[in-house]
CSV table of N, CA and C in Angstrom, one decimal:
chain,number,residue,atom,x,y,z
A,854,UNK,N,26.3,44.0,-61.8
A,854,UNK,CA,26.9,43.5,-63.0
A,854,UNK,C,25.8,43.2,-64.0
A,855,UNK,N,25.5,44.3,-64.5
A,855,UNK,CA,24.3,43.6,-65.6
A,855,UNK,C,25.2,43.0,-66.7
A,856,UNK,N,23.9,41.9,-67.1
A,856,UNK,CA,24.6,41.0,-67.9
A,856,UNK,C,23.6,41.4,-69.4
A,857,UNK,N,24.4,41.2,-70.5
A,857,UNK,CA,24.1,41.4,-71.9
A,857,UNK,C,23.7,40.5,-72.7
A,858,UNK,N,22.4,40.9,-73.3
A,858,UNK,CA,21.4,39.3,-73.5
A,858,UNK,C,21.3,40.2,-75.1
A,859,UNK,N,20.9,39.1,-75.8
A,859,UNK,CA,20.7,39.1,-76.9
A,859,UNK,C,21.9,39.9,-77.9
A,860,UNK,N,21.3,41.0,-78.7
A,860,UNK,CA,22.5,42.1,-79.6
A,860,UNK,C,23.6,42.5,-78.4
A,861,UNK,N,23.4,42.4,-77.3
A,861,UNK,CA,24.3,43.2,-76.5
A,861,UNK,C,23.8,44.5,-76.5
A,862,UNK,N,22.8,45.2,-76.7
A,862,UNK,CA,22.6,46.2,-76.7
A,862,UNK,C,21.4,46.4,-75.3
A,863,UNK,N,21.4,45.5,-74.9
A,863,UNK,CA,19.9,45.7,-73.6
A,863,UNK,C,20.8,44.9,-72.3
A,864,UNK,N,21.8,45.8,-71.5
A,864,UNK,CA,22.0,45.0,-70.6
A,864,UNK,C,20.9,44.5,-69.5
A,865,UNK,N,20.4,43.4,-69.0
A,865,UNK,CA,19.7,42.9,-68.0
A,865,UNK,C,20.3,42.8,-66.4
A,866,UNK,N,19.9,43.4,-65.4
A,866,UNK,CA,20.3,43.8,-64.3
A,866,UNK,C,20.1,41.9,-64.1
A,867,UNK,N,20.7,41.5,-62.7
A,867,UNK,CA,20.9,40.1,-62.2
A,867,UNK,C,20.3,40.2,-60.7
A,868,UNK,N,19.6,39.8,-60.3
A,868,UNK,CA,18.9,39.7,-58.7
A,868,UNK,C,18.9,38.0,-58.5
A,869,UNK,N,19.5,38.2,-57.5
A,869,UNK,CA,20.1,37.0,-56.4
A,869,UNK,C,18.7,36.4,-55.4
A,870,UNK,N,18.1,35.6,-55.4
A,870,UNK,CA,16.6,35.7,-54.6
A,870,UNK,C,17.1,34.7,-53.6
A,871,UNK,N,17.4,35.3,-52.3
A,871,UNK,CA,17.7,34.7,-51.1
A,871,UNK,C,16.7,34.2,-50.7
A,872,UNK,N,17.0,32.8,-49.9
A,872,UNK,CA,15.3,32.4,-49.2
A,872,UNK,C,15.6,30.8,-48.6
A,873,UNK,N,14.7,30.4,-48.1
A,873,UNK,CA,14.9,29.2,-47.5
A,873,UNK,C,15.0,28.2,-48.6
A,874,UNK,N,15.4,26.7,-48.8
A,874,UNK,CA,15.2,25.4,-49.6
A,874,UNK,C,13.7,25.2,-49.2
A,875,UNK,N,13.5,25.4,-48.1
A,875,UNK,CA,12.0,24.5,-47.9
A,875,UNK,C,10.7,25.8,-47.9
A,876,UNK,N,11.0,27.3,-48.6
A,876,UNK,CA,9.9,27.8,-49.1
A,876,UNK,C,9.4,27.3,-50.5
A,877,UNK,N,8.3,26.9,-50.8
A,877,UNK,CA,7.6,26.3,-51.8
A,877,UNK,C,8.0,27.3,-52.7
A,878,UNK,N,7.6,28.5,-52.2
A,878,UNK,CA,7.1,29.8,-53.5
A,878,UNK,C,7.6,30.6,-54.1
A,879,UNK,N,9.5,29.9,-53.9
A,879,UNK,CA,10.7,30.4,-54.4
A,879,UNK,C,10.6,30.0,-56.0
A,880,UNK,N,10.1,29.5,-56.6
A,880,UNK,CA,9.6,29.2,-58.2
A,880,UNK,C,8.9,31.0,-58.5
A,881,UNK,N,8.1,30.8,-57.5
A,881,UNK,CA,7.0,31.6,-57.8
A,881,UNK,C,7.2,32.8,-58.1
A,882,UNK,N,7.7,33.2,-57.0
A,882,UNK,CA,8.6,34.4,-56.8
A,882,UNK,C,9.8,35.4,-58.0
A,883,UNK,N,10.7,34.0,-58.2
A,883,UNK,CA,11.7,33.8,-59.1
A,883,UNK,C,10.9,34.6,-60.5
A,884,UNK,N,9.8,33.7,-61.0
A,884,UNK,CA,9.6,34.2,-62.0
A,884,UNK,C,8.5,35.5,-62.4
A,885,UNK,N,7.9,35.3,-61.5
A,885,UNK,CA,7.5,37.2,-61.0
A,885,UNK,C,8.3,37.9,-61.9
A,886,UNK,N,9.8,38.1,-60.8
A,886,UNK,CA,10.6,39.0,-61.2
A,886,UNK,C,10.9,38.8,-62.1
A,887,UNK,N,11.5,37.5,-62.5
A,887,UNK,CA,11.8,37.2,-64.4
A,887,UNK,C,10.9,38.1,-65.4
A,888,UNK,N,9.5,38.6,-65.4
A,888,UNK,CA,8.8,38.9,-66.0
A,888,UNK,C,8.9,40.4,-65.8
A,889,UNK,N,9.4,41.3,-65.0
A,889,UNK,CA,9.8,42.0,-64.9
A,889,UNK,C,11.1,42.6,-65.6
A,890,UNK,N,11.6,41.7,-66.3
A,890,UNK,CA,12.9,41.6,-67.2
A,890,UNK,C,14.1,41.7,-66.7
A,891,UNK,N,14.1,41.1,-65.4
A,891,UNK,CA,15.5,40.5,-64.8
A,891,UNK,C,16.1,39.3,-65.8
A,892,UNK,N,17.2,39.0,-64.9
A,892,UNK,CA,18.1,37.5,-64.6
A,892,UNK,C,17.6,37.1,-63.5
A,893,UNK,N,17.0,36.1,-63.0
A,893,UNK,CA,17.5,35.9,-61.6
A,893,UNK,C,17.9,34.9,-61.2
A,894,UNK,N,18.7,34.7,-60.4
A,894,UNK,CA,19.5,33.3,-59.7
A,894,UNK,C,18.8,33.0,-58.8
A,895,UNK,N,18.1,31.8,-58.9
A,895,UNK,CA,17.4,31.1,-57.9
A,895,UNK,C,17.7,29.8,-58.2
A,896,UNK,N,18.6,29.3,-58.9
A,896,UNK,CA,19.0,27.9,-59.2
A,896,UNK,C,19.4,27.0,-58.0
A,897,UNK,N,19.8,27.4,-56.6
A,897,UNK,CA,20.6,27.1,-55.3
A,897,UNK,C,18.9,26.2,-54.8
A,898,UNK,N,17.9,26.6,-55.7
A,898,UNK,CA,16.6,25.9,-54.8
A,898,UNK,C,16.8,24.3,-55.3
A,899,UNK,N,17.1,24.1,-56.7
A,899,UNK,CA,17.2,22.6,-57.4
A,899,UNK,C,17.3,22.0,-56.3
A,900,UNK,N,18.2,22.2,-55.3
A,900,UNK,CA,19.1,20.8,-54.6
A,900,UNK,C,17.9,20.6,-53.7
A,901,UNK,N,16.5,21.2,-53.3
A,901,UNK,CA,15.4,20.2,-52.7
A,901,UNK,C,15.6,20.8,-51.3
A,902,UNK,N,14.3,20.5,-50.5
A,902,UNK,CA,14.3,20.9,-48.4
A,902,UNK,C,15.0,20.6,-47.8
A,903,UNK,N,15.7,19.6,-48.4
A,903,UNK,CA,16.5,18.7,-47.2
A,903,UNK,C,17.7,18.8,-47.5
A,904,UNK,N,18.0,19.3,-48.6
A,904,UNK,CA,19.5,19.3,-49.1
A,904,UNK,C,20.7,19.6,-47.9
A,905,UNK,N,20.3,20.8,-47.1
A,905,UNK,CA,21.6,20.8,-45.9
A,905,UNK,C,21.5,19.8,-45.1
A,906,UNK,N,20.4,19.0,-44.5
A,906,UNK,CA,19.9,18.3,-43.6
A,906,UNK,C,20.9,16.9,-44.4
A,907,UNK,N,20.5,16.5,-45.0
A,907,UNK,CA,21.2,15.2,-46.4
A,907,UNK,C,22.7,15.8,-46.0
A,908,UNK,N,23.4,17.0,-46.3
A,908,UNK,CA,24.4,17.0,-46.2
A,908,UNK,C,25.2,16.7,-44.9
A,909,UNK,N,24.9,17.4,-43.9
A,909,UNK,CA,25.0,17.1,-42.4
A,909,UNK,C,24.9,15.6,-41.8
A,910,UNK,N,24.0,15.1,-42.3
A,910,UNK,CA,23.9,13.6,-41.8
A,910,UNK,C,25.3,13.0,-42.7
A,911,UNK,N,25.4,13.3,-43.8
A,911,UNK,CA,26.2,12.2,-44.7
A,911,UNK,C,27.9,12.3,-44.0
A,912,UNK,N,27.7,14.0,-43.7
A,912,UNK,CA,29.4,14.3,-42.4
A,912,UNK,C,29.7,13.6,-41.6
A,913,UNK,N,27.9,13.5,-40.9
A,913,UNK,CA,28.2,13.4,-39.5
A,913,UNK,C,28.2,11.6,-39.4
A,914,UNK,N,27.8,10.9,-40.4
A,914,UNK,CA,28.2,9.2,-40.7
A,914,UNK,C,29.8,9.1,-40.9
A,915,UNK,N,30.4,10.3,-41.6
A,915,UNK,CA,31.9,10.3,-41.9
A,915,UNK,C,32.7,10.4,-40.7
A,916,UNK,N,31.8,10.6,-39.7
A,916,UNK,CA,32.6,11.0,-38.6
A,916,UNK,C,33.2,12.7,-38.2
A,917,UNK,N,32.5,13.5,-39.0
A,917,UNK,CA,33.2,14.6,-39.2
A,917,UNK,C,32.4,15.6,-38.3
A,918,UNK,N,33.2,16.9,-37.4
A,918,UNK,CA,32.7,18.3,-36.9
A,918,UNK,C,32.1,18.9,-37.8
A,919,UNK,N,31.2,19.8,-37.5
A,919,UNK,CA,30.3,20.7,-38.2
A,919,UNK,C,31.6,21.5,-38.9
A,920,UNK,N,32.9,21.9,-38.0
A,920,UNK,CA,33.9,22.6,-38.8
A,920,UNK,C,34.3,21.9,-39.6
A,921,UNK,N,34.5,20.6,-39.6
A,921,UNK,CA,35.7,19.7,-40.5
A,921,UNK,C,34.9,19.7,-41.6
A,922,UNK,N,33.3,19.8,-41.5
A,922,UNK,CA,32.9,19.5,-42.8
A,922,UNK,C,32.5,20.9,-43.7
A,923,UNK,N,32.6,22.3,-43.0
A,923,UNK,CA,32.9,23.5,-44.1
A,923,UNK,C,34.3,23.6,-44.3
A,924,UNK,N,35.1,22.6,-44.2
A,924,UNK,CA,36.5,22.5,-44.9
A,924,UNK,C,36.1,21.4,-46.3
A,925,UNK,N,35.0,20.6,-46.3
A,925,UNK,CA,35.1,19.8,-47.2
A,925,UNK,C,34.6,20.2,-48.5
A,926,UNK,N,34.8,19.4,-49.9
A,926,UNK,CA,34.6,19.3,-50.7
A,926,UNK,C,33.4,19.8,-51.2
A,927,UNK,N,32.2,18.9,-50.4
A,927,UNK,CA,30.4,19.3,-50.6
A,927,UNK,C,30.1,20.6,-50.3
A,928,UNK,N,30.8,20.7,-49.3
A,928,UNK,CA,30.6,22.5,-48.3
A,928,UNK,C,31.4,23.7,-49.5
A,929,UNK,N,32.6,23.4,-50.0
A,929,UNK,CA,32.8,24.3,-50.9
A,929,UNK,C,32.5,24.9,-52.4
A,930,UNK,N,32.1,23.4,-52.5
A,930,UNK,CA,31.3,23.5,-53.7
A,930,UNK,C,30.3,24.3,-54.1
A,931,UNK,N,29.3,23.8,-52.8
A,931,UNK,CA,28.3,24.6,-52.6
A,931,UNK,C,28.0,26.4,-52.7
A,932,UNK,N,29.5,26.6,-51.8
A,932,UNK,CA,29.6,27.8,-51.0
A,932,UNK,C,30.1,28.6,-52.9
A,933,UNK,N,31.3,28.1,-53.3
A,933,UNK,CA,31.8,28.6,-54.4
A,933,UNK,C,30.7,29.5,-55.7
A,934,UNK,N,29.7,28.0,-55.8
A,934,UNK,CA,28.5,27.9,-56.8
A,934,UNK,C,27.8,29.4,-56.6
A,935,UNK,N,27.3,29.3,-54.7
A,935,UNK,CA,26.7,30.8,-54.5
A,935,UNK,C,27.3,31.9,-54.8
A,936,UNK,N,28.8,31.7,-54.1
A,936,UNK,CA,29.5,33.1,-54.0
A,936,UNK,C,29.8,33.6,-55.7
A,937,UNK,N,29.9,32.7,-56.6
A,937,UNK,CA,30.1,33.6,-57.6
A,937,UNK,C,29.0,34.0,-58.7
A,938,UNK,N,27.5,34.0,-57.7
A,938,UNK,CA,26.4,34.6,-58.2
A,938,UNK,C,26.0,35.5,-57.6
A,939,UNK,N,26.8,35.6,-55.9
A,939,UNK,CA,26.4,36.9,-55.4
A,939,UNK,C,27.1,37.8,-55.8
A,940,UNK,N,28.6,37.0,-56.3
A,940,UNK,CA,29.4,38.5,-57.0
A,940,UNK,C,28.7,39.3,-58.3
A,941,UNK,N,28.2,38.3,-59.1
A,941,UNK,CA,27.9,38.3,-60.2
A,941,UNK,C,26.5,39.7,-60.1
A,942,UNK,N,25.5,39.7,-59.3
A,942,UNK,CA,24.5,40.3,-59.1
A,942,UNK,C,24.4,41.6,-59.0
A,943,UNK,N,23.6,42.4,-59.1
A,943,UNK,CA,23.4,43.9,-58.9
A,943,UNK,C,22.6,44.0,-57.8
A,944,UNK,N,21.7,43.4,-57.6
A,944,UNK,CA,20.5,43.6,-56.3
A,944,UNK,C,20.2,41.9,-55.9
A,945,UNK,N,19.8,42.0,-54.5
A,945,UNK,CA,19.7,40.8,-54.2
A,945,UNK,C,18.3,40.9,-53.0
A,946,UNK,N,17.5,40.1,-53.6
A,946,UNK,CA,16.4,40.2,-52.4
A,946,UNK,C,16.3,39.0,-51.6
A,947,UNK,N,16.2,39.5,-50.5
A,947,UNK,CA,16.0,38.1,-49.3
A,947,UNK,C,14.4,38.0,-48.8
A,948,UNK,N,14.2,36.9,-49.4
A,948,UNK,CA,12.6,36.8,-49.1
A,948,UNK,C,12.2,35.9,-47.8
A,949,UNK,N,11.6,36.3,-46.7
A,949,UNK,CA,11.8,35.6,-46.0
A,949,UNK,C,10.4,34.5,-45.5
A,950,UNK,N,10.7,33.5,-44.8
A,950,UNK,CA,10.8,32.9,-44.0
A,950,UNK,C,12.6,32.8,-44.5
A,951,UNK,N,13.7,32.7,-43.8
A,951,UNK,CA,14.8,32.0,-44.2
A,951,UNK,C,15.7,31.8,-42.8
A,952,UNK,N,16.9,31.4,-43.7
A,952,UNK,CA,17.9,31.3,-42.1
A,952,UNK,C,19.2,32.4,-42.1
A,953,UNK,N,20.1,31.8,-41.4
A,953,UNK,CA,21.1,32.4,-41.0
A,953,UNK,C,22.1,32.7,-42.3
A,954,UNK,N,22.7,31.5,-43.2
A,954,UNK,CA,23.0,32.1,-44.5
A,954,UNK,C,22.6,32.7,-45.2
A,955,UNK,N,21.1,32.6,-45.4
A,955,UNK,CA,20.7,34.2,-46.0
A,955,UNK,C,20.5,35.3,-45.6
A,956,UNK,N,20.3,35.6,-43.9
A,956,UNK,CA,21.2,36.7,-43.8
A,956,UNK,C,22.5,37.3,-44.5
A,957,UNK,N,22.9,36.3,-44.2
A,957,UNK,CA,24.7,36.5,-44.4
A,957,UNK,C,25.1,36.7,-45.7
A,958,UNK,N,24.1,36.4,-46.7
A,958,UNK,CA,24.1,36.5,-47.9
A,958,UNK,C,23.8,38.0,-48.5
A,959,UNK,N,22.8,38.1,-47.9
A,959,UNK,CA,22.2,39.6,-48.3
A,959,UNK,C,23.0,40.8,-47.9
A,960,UNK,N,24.0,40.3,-46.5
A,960,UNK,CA,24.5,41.4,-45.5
A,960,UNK,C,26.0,41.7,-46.6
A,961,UNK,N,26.3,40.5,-47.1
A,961,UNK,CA,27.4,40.5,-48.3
A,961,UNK,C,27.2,41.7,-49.2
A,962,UNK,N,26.0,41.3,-50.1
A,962,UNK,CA,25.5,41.7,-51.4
A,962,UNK,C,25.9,43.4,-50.7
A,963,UNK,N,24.8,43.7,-50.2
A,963,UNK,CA,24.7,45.0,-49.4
A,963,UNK,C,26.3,45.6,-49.2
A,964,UNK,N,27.4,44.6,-48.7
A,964,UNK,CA,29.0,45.5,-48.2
A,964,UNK,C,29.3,45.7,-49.3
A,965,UNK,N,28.8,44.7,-50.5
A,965,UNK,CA,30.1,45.3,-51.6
A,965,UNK,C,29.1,46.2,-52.2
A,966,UNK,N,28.1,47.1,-51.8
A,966,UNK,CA,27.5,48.2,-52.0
A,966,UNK,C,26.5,48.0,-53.4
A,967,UNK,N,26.0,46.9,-53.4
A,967,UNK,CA,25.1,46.5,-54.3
A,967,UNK,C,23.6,46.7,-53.4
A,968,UNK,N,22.2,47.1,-53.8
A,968,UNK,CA,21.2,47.3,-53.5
A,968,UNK,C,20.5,45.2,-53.0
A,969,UNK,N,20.0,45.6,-51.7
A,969,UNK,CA,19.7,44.4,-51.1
A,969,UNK,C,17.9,44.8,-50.7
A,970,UNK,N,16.8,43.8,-50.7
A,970,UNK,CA,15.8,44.3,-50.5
A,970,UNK,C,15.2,43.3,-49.3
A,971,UNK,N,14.9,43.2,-48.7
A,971,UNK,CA,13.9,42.2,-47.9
A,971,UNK,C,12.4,42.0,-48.1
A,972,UNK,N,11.6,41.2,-48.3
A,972,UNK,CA,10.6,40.6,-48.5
A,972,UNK,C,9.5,39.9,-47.1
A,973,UNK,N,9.0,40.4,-46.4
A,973,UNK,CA,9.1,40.1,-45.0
A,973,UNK,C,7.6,39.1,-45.4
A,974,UNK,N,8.0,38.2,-44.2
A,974,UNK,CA,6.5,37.5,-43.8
A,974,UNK,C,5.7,37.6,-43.0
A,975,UNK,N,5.4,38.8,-42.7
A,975,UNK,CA,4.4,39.9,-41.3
A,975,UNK,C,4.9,38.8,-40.1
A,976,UNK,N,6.5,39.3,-39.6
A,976,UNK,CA,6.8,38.5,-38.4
A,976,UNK,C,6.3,39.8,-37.2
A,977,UNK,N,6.4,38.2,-36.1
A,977,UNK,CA,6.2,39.0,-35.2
A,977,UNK,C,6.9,39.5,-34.4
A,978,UNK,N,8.1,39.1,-34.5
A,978,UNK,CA,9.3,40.0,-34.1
A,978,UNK,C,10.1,41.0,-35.0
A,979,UNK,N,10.3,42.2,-34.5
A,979,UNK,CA,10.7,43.3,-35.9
A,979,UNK,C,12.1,43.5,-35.5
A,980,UNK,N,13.1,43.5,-36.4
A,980,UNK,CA,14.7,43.7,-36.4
A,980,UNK,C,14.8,45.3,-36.5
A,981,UNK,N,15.4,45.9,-35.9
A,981,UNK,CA,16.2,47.4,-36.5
A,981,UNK,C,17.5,47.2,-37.2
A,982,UNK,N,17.9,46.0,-37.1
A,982,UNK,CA,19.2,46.1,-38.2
A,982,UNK,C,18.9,45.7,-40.0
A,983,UNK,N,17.6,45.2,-39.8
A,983,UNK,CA,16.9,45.4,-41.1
A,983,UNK,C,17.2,46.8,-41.9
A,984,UNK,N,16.8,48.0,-41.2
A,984,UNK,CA,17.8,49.0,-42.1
A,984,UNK,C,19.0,49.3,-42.7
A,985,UNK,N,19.9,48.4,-42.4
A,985,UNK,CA,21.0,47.9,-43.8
A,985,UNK,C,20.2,47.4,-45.1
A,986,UNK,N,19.1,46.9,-45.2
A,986,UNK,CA,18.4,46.8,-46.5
A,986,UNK,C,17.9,48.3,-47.1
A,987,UNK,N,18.0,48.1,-48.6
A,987,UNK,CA,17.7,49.3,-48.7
A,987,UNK,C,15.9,49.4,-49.0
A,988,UNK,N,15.4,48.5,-48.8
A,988,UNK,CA,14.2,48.7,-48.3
A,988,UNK,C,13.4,47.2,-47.9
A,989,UNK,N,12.4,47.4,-46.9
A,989,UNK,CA,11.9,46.0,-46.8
A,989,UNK,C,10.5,46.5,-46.9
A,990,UNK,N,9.8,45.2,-47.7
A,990,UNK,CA,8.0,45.3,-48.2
A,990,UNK,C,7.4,44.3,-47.6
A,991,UNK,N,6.3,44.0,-47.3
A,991,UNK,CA,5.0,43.5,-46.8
A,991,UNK,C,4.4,42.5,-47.6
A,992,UNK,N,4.3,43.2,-49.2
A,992,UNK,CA,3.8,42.5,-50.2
A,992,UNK,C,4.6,42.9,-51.4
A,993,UNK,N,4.9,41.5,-52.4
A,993,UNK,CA,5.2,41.4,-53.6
A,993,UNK,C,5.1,42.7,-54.5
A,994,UNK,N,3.8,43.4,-54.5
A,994,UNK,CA,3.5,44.7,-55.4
A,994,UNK,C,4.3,45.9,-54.8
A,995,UNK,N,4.8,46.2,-53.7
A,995,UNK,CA,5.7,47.0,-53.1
A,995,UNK,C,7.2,46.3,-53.5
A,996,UNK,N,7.4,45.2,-53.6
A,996,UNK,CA,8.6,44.8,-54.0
A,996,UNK,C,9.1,45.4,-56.0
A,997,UNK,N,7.6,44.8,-56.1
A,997,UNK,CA,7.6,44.8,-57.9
A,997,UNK,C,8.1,47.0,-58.1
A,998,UNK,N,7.3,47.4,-57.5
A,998,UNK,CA,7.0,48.6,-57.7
A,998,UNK,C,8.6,49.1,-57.5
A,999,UNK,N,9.3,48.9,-56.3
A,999,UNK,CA,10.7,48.9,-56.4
A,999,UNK,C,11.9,48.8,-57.5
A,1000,UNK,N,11.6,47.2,-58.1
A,1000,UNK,CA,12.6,46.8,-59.0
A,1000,UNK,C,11.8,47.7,-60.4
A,1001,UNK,N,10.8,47.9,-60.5
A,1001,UNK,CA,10.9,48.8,-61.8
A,1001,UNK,C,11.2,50.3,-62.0
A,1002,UNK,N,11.6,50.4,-61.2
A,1002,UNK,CA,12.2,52.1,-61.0
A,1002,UNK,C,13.9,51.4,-61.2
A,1003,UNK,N,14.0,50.6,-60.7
A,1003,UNK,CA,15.7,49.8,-60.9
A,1003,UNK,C,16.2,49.1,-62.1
A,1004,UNK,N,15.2,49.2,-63.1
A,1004,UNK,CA,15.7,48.1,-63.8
A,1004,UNK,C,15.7,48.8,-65.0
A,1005,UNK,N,15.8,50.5,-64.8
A,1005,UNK,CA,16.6,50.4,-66.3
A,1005,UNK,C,17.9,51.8,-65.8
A,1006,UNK,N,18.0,51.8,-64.4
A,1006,UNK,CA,19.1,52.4,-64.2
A,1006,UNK,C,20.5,52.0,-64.7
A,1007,UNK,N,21.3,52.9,-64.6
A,1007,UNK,CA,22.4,52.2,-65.2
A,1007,UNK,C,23.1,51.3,-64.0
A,1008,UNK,N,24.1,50.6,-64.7
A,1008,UNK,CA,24.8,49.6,-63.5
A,1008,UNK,C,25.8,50.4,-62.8
């Protein structure tokens, strides 16, 4: 879904930057690509390291199951805020160190046939299901080199 900045005449593609709360270098990252002449949504980092950990404890004082509390209010809020930026997006990179929602996030972007990228942190265990990404890089300049062949495709 590129989005239309300024005259309306330059649409700007939208990338979703998956990643943990507690990588530092999700700023960093973020605006990399910004300068590349994205959008990017990385706003989901404001809420700080501990943000799920803060949430979890505040359930689990209410008395509530890990289920009862993705029925709640804070949990959908949350969930809502993301989901209508993954809809909103054209490509979404998952940079990793991360967890299991961003998997899940990326594996989304990817079904509704939007371009998904991975960002690896030279692990030492290697996935084969990583090939649902449409590509994964080593380093940032393999990433960059990617989105600029993408960013003046059409949507």
């Amino acid at each position: 879904m590129a989005i239309r900045t300024g005259n309306g005449a330059n649409p700007k593609k939208k990338v979703y930057l998956i990643s943990s709360l507690r990588k530092p270098e999700v700023p960093e990252i973020a605006n990399k690509i910004r300068k590349l002449g994205f959008i990017v949504f990385d706003d989901w980092f404001a809420a700080g390291p501990e943000a799920d950990d803060k949430w979890r404890d505040y359930e689990k004082a209410r008395g509530r199951t890990y289920q009862e509390a993705l029925q709640g209010l804070a949990a959908d809020h949350v969930y809502q805020f993301d989901l209508k930026h993954l809809n909103e997006c054209d490509i979404a990179v998952l940079c990793l160190p991360t967890g299991k929602s961003g998997h899940l996030e990326l594996g989304y972007v990817i079904g509704q046939g939007k371009r998904g990228y991975i960002l690896l942190d030279n692990p030492e265990r290697w996935d084969v299901m990583y090939k649902f990404a449409h590509g994964v890089f080593h380093k940032f300049k393999e990433l960059k080199a990617e989105l600029e062949k993408l960013k003046n495709e059409p949507a």
